[in-house]
Tab-separated table of C-alpha atoms in Angstrom:
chain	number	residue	atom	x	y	z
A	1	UNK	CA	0.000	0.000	0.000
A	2	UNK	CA	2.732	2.496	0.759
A	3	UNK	CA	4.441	1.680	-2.324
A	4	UNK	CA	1.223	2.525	-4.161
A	5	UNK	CA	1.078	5.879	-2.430
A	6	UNK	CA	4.229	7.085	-3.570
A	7	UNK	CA	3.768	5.714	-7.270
A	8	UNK	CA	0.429	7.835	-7.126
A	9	UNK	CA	2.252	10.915	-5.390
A	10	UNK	CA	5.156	10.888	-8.394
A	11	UNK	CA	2.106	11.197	-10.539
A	12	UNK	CA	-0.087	13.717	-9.236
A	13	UNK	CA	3.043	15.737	-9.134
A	14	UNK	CA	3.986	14.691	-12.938
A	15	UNK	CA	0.675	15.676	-13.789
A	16	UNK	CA	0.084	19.012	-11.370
A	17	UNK	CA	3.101	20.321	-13.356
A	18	UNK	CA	2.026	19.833	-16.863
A	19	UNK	CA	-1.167	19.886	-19.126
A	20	UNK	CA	-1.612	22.746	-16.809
A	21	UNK	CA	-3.394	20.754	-14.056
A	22	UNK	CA	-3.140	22.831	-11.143
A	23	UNK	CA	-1.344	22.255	-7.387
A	24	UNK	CA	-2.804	20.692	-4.752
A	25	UNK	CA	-5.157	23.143	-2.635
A	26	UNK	CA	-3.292	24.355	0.685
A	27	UNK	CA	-4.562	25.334	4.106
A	28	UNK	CA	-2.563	28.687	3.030
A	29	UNK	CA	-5.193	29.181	0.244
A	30	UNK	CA	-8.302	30.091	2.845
A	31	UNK	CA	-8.661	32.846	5.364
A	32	UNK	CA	-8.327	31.694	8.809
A	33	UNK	CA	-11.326	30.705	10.215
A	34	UNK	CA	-13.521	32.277	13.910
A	35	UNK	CA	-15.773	28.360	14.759
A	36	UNK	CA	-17.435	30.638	17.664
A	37	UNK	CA	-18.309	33.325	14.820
A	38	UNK	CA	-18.572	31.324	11.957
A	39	UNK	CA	-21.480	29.261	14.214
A	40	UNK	CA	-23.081	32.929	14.934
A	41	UNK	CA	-23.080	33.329	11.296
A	42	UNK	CA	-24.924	29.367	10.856
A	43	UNK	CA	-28.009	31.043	12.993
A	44	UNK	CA	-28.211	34.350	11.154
A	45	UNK	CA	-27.781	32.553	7.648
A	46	UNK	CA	-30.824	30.710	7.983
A	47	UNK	CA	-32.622	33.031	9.531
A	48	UNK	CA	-35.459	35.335	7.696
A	49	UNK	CA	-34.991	37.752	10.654
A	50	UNK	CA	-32.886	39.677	7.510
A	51	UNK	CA	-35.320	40.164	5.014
A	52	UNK	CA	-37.778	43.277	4.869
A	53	UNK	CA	-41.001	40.732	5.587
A	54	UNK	CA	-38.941	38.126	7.614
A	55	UNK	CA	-39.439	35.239	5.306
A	56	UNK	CA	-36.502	34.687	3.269
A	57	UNK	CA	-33.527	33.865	4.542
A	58	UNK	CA	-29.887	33.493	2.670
A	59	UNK	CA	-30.662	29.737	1.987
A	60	UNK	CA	-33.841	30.517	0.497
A	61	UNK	CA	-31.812	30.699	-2.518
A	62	UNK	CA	-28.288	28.988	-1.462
A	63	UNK	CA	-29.059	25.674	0.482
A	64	UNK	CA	-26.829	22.652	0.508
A	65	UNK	CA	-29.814	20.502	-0.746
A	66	UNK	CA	-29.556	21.871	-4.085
A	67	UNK	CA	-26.092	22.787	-4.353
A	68	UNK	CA	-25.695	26.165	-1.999
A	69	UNK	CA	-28.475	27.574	-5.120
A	70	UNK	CA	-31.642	26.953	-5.606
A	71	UNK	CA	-32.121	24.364	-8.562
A	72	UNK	CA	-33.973	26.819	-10.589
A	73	UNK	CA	-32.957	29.022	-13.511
A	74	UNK	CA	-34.229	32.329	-12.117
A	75	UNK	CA	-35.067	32.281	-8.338
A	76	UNK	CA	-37.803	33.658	-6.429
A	77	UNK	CA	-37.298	35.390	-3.603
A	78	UNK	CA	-39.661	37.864	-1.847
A	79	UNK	CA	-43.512	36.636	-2.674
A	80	UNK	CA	-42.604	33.201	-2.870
A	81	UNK	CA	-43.242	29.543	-1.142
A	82	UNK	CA	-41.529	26.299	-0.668
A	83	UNK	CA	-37.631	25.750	-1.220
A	84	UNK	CA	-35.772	24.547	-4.482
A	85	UNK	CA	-37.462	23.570	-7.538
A	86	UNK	CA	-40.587	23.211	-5.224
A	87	UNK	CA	-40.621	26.861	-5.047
A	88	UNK	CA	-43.646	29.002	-6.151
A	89	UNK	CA	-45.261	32.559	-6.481
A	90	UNK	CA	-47.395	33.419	-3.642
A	91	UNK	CA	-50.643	33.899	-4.730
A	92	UNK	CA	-51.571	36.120	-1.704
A	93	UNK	CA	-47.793	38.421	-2.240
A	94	UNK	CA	-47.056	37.536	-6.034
A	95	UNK	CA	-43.601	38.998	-6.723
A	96	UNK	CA	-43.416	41.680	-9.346
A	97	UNK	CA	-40.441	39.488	-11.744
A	98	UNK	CA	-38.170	36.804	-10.660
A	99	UNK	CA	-34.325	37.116	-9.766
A	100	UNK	CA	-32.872	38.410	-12.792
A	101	UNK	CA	-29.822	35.955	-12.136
A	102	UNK	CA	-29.257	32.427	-11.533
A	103	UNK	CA	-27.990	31.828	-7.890
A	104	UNK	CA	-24.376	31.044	-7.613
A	105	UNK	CA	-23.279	27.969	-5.682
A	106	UNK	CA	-20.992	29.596	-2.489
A	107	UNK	CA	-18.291	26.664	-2.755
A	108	UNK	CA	-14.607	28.183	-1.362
A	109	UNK	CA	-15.458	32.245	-1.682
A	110	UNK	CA	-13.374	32.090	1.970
A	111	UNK	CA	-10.185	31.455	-0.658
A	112	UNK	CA	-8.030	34.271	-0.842
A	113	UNK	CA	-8.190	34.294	-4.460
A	114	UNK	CA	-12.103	35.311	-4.784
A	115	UNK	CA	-11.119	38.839	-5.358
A	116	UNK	CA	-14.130	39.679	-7.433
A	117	UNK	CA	-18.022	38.745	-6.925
A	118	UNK	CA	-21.375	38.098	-8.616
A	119	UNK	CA	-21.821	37.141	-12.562
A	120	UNK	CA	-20.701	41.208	-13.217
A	121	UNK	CA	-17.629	41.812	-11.115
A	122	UNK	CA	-19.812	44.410	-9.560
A	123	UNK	CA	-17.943	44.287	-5.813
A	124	UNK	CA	-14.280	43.753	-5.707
A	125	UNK	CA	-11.297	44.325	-3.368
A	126	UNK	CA	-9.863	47.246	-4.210
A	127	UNK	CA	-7.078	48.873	-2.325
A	128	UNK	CA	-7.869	52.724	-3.479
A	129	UNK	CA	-11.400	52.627	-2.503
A	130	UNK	CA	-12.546	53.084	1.184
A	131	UNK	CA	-12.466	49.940	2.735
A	132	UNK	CA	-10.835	48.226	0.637
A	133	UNK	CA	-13.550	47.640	-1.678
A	134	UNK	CA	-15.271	48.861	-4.860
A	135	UNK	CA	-19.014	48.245	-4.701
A	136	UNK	CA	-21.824	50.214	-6.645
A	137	UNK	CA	-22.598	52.064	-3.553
A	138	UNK	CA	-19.270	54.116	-4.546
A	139	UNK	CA	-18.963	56.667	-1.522
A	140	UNK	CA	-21.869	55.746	0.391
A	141	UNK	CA	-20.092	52.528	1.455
A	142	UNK	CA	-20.343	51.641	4.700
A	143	UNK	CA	-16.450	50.684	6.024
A	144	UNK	CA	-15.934	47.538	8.463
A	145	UNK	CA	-16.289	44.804	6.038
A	146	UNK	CA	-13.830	42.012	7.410
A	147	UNK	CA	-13.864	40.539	3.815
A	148	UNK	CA	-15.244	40.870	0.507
A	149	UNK	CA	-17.724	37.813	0.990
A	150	UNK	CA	-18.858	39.612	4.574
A	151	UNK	CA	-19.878	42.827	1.868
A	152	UNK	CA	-21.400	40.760	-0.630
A	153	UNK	CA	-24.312	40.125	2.266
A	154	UNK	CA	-25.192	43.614	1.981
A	155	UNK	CA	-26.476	43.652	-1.571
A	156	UNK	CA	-29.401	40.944	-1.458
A	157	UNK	CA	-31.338	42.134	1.589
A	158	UNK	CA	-31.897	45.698	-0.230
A	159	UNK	CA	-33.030	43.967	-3.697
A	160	UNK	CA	-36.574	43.963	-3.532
A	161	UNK	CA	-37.170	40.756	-5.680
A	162	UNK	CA	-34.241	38.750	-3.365
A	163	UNK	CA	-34.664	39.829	0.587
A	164	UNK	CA	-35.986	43.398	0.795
A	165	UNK	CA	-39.656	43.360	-0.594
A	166	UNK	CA	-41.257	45.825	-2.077
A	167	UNK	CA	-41.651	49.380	-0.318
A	168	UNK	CA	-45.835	49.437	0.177
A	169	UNK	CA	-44.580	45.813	2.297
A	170	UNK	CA	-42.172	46.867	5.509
A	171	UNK	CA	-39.415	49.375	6.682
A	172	UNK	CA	-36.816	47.603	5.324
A	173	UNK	CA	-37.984	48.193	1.527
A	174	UNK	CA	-39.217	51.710	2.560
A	175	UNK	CA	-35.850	52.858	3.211
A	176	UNK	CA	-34.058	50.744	0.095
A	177	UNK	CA	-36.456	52.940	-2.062
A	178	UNK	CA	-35.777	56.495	-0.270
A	179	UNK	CA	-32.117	55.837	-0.918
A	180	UNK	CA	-31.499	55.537	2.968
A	181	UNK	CA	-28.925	52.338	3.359
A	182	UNK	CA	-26.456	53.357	5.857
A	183	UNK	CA	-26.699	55.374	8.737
A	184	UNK	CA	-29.218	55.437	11.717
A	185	UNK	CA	-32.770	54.734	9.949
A	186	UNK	CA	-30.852	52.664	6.920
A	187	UNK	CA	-32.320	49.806	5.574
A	188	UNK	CA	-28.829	48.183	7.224
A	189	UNK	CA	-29.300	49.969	10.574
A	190	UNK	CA	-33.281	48.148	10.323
A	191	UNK	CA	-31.798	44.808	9.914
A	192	UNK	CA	-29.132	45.308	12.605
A	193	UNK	CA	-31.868	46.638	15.420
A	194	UNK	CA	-33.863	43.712	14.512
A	195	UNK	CA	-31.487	41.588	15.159
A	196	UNK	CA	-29.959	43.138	18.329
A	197	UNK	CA	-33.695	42.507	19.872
A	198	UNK	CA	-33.030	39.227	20.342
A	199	UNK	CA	-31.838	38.442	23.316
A	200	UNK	CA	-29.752	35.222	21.868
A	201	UNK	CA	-28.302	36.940	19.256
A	202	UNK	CA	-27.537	40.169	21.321
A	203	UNK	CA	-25.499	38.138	24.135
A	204	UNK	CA	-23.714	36.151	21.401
A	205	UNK	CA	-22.530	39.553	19.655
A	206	UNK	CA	-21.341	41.124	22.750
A	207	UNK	CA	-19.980	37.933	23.583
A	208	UNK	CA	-18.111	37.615	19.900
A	209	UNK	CA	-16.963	41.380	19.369
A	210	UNK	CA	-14.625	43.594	22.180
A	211	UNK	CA	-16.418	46.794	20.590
A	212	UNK	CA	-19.985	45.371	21.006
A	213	UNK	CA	-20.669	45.886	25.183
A	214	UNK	CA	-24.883	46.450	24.677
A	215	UNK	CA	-27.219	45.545	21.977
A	216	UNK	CA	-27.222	49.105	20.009
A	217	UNK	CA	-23.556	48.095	19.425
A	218	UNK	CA	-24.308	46.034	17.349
A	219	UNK	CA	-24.144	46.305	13.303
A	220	UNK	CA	-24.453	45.628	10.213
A	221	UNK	CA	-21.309	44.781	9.543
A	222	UNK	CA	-20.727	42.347	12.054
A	223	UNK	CA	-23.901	40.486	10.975
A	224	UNK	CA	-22.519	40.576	7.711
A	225	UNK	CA	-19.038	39.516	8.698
A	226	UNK	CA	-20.183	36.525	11.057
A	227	UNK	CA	-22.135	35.330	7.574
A	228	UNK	CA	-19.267	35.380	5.723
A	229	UNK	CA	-17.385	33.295	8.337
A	230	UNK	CA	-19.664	30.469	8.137
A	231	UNK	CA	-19.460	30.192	4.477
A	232	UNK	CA	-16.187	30.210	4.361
A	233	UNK	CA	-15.689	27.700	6.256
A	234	UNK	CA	-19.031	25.707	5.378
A	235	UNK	CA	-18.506	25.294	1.868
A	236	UNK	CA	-14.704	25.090	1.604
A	237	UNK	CA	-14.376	22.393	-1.066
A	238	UNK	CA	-11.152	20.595	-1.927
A	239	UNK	CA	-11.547	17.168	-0.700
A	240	UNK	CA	-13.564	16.031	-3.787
A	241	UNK	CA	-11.827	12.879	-5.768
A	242	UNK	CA	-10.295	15.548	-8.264
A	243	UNK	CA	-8.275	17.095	-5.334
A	244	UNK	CA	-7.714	13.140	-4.426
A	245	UNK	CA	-5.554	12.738	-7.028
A	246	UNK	CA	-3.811	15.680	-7.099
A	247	UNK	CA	-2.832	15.109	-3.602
A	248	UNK	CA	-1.254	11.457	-5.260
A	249	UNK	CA	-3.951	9.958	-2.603
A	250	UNK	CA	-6.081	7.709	-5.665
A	251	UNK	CA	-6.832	7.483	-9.345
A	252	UNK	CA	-9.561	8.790	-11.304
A	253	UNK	CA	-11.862	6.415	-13.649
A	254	UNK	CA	-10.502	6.268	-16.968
A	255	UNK	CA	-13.183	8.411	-18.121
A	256	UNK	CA	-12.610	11.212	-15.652
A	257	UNK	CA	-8.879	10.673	-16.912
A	258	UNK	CA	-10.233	11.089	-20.031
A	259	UNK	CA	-11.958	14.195	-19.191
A	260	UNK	CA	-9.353	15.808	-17.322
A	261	UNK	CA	-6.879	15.684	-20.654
A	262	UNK	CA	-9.566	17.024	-22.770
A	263	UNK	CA	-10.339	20.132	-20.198
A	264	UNK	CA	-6.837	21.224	-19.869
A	265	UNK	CA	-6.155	20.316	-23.540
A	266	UNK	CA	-7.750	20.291	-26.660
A	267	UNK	CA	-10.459	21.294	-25.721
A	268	UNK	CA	-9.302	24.725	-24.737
A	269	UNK	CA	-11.897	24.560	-20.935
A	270	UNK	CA	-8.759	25.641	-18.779
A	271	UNK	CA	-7.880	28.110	-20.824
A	272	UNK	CA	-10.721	30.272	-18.853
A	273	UNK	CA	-11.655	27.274	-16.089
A	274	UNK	CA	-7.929	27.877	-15.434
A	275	UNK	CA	-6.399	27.497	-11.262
A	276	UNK	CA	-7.164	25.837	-8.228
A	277	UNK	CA	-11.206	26.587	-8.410
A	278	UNK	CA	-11.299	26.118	-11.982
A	279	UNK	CA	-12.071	29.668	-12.813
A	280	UNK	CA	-9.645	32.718	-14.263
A	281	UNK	CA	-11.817	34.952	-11.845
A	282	UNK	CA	-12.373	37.207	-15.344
A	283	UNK	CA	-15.220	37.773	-17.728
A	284	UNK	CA	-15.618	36.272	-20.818
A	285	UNK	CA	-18.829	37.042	-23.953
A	286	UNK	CA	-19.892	33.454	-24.012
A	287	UNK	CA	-23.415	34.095	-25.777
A	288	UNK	CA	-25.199	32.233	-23.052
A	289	UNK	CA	-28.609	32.760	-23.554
A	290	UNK	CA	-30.930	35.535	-22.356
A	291	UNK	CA	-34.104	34.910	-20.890
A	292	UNK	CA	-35.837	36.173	-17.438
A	293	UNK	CA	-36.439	40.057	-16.825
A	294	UNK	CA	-32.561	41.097	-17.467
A	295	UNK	CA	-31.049	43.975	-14.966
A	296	UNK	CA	-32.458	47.269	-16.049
A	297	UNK	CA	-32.854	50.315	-14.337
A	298	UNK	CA	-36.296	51.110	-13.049
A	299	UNK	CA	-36.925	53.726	-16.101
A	300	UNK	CA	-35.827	50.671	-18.499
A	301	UNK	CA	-37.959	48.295	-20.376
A	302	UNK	CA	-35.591	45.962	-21.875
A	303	UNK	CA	-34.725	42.028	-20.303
A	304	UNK	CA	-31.373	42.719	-21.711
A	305	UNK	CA	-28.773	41.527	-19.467
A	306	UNK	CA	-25.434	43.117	-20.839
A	307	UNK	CA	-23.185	41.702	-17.852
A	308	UNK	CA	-19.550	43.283	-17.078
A	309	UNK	CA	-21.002	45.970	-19.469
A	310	UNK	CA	-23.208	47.483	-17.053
A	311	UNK	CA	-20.009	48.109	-14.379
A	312	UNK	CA	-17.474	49.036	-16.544
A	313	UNK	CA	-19.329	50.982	-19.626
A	314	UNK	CA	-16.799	49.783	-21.468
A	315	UNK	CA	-18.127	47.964	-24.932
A	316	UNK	CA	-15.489	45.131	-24.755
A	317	UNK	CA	-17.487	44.002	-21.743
A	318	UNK	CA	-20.525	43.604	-23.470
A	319	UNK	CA	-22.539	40.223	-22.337
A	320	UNK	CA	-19.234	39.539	-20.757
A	321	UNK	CA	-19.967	37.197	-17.424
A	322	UNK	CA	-17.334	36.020	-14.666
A	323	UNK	CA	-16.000	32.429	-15.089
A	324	UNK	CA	-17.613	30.701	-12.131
A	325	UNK	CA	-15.452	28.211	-10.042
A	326	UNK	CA	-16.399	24.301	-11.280
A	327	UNK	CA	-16.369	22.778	-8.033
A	328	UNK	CA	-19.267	20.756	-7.303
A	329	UNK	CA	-20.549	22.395	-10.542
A	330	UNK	CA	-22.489	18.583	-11.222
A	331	UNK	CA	-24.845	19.718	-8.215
A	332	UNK	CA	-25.391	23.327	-9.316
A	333	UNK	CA	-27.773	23.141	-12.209
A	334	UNK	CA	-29.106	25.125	-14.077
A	335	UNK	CA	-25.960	26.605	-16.244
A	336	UNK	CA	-25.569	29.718	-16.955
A	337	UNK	CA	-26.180	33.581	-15.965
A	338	UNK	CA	-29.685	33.682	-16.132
A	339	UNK	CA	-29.423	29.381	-15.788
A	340	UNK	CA	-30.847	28.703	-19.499
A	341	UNK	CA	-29.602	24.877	-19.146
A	342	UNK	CA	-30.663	22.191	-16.686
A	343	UNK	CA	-28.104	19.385	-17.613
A	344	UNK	CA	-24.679	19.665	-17.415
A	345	UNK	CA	-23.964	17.748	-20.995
A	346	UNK	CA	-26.413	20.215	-22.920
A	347	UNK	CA	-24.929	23.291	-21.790
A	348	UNK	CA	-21.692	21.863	-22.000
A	349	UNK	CA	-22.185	20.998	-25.776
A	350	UNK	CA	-23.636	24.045	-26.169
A	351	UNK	CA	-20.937	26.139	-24.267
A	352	UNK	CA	-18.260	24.808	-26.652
A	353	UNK	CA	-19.727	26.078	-30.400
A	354	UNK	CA	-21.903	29.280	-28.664
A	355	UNK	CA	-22.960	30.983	-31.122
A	356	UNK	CA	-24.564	28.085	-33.328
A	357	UNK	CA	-25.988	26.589	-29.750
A	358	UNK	CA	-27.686	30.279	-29.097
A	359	UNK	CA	-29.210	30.332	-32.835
A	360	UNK	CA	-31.036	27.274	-31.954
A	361	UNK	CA	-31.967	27.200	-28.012
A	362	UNK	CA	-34.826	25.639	-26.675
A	363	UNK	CA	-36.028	27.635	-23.346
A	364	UNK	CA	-38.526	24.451	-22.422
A	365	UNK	CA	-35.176	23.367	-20.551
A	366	UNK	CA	-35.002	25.813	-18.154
A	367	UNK	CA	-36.672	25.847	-14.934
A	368	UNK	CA	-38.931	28.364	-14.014
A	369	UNK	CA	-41.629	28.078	-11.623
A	370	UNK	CA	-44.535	29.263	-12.893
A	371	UNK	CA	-45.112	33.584	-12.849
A	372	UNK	CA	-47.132	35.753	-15.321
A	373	UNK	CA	-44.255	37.458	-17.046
A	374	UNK	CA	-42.562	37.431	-20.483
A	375	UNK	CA	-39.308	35.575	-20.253
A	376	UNK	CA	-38.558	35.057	-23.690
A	377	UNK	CA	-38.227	38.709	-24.714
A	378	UNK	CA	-35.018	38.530	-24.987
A	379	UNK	CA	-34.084	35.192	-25.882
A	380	UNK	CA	-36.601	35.607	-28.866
A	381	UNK	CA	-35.768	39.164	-30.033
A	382	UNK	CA	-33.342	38.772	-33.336
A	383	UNK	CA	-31.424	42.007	-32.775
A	384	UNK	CA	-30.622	41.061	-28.900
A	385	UNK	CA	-29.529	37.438	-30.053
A	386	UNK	CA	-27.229	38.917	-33.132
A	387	UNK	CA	-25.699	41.496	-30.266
A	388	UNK	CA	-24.960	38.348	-27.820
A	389	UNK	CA	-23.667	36.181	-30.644
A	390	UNK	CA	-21.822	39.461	-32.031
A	391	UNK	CA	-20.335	39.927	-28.798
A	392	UNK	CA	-18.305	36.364	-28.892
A	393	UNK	CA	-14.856	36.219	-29.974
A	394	UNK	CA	-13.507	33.007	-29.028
A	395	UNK	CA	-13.580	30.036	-31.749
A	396	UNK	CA	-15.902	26.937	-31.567
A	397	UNK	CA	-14.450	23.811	-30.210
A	398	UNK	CA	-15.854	20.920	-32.098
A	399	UNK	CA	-16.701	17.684	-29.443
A	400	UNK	CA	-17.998	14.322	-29.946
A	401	UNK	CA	-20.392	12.426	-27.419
A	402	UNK	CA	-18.074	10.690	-26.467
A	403	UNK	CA	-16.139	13.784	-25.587
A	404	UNK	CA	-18.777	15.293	-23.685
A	405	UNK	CA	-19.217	12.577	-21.319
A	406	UNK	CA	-15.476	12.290	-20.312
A	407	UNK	CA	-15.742	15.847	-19.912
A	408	UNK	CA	-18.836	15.788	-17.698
A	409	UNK	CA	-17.382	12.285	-15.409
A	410	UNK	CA	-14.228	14.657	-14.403
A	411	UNK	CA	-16.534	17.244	-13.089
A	412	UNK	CA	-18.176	14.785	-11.928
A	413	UNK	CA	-14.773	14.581	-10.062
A	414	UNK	CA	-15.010	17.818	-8.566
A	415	UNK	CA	-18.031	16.960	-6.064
A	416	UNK	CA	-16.602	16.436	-2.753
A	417	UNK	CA	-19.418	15.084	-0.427
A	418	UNK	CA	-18.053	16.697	2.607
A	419	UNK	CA	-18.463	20.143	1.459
A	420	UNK	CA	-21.908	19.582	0.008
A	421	UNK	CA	-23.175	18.202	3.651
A	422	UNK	CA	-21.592	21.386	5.141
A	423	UNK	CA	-19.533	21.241	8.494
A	424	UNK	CA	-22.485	23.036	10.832
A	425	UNK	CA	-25.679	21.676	8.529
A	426	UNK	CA	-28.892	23.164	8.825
A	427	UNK	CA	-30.210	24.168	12.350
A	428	UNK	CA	-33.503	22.605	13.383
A	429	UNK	CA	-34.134	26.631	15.095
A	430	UNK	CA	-33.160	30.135	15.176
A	431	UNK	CA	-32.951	32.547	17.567
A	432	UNK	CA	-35.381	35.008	15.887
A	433	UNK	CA	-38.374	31.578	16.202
A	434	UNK	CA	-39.246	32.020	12.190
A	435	UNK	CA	-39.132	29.128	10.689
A	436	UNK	CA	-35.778	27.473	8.863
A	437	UNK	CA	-35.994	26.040	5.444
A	438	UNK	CA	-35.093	22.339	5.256
């Protein structure tokens, strides 16, 4: 056995050095990790105590059952019922359009090298800015972020169709639509009060935090930070079979094998999927069909969704969309921005000749729980499909089926079972009493 350990070490090593496989993921890789705040962060999580009507919680739409998403194409967040595909409008609340974007799985965004967040890039570490941190709130951010994962929190509980409601509904929305987000009276300084009233959460704050000596100590940002902690260290992934094998600990199926020479070979995947998460971190025009309500302004009445576009202005970015990490990427369907494929294979075979795959797309394989709204206005409008296609400048990649399948049994490679299940799971209660979604 030990001499089979070794043989498989010299390999991994052989093969972490060329083809451009990548090195074995470190300890040295992730932040260091609070448990005592990262278990604060569990409770709060799950809790619906942060939305504007206190019935959506974080894993409304990110819960380890389907992935750290939501197994739909386009989510539903305020005005909806159930979890997962189960999901559906509210008939007494019905929300006014559904999440314009597919939900990301949260797999290893406690890595240092997650720099950059969401499908546009829209928040990023940024030395210059105050902070730390670029975010579309510009000068109105609110500093004391421990991380940029603890200030992507911030953005979903003032959406109205994700946490915040709509502004007839509670305070929280009120204030998102005066404009009022930080400061005494924000929509944050709402959340944080609600959350200090708890006696639970209050003690555990004070408790957690040397600045924090009496419930009206408490903000924002350290809800927002003790979040962050426990996905960071819930969903760090790198003990799938993948990072097996780097690690010279086993082989991989001859098909995975297969897969693995075709992804960071001929078939040009790594040349984007590239790293230790499988991702470049950059954004690429990969003519991934358009369908849901887009993200327009209030004043617009397009379902565009022009990605990188809309934070840089600049017309290279055009329906340019970050490379997501591929880690557990076999649990994550649907593909895509605005998730236009629910099998791996299809959008994977569509992924690799885009433009021909976009000419032809059949939207009866997304999944969409039913809502009275268009979502084909952009996915059928000629001029918006020419500007996606015209927007592509990589060259097709021509696979077989047989090429396909090796390439979907290596990421089948990348699930690691541990990560999935989560180091806390899902608490039975929270603090707050509103119910948890299982």
């Amino acid at each position: 056995m030990r001499h089979l350990v070794i043989i498989l070490s010299v390999f991994a090593a052989q093969m972490a050095g060329a083809n451009g496989l990548p090195e074995p993921v470190v300890d040295a890789d992730y932040a260091k990790i609070d448990m005592d705040q990262a278990q604060l962060g569990q409770l709060l999580f799950y809790d619906p105590i942060l939305s504007g009507n206190q019935e959506v919680a974080c894993a409304t739409c990110h819960h380890p059952k389907h992935g750290t998403a939501d197994g739909l194409s386009l989510g539903l967040g305020d005005g909806g019922i159930g979890l997962g595909p189960d999901r559906i409008a509210d008939p007494d609340n019905l929300p006014e359009q559904r999440i314009p974007r597919n939900a990301p799985g949260l797999f290893n965004l406690g890595a240092y090298e997650f720099t950059v967040l969401f499908h546009d890039g829209r928040i990023a570490v940024d030395p210059e800015k105050p902070g730390g941190l670029r975010t579309p709130l510009g000068g109105d951010m609110a500093e004391g972020f421990a991380s940029l994962l603890s200030a992507q929190t911030m953005f979903p509980v003032l959406s109205p169709d994700e946490m915040a409601g709509h502004y007839t509904e509670n305070d929280v929305a009120k204030a998102v639509r005066q404009g009022l987000i930080t400061g005494p009276g924000g929509a944050w300084d709402i959340i944080a009060r609600r959350v200090a009233d708890v006696p639970a959460y209050a003690d555990n704050f004070i408790k957690q935090y040397e600045e924090v000596t009496a419930p009206d100590d408490i903000k924002f940002t350290h809800i927002s930070d003790v979040i962050a902690m426990f996905m960071a260290v819930e969903w760090r992934s790198d003990t799938s079979p993948f990072d097996a094998m780097l690690r010279g600990e086993r082989e991989l199926p001859q098909l995975a094998t297969d897969g693995i020479a075709l992804f960071y070979g001929s078939a040009g995947c790594s040349d984007c999927h590239s790293g230790k998460f499988q991702t470049d971190h950059q954004f690429h025009a990969m003519a991934a069909p358009q369908i849901g309500p887009g993200k327009a302004a209030r004043f617009e009445t397009h379902a565009r969704d022009e990605g990188r576009f809309r934070v840089t202005g600049d017309p290279a970015d055009l329906y340019a969309f970050r490379t997501p990490s591929l880690r557990n990427v076999a649990l994550t369907a649907p593909y895509g921005h605005a998730g236009s494929h629910a099998e791996l294979d299809a959008f994977i075979r569509d992924h690799a000749n885009p433009v021909d795959a976009l000419s032809r797309y059949d939207a009866s394989q997304a999944v969409l729980p039913e809502l009275a709204v268009d979502d084909l206005k952009a996915a059928t409008d000629p001029v918006e499909i020419k500007a996606i296609s015209d927007a592509v400048v990589v060259q097709p990649v021509n696979l077989s089926a047989a090429d396909v399948a090796a390439l979907v049994a290596f990421m089948d490679a990348l699930t690691d079972t541990a990560a999935v299940t989560g180091r806390f799971g899902v608490p039975e209660t929270v603090p707050s009493g509103l119910k948890v979604a299982q």
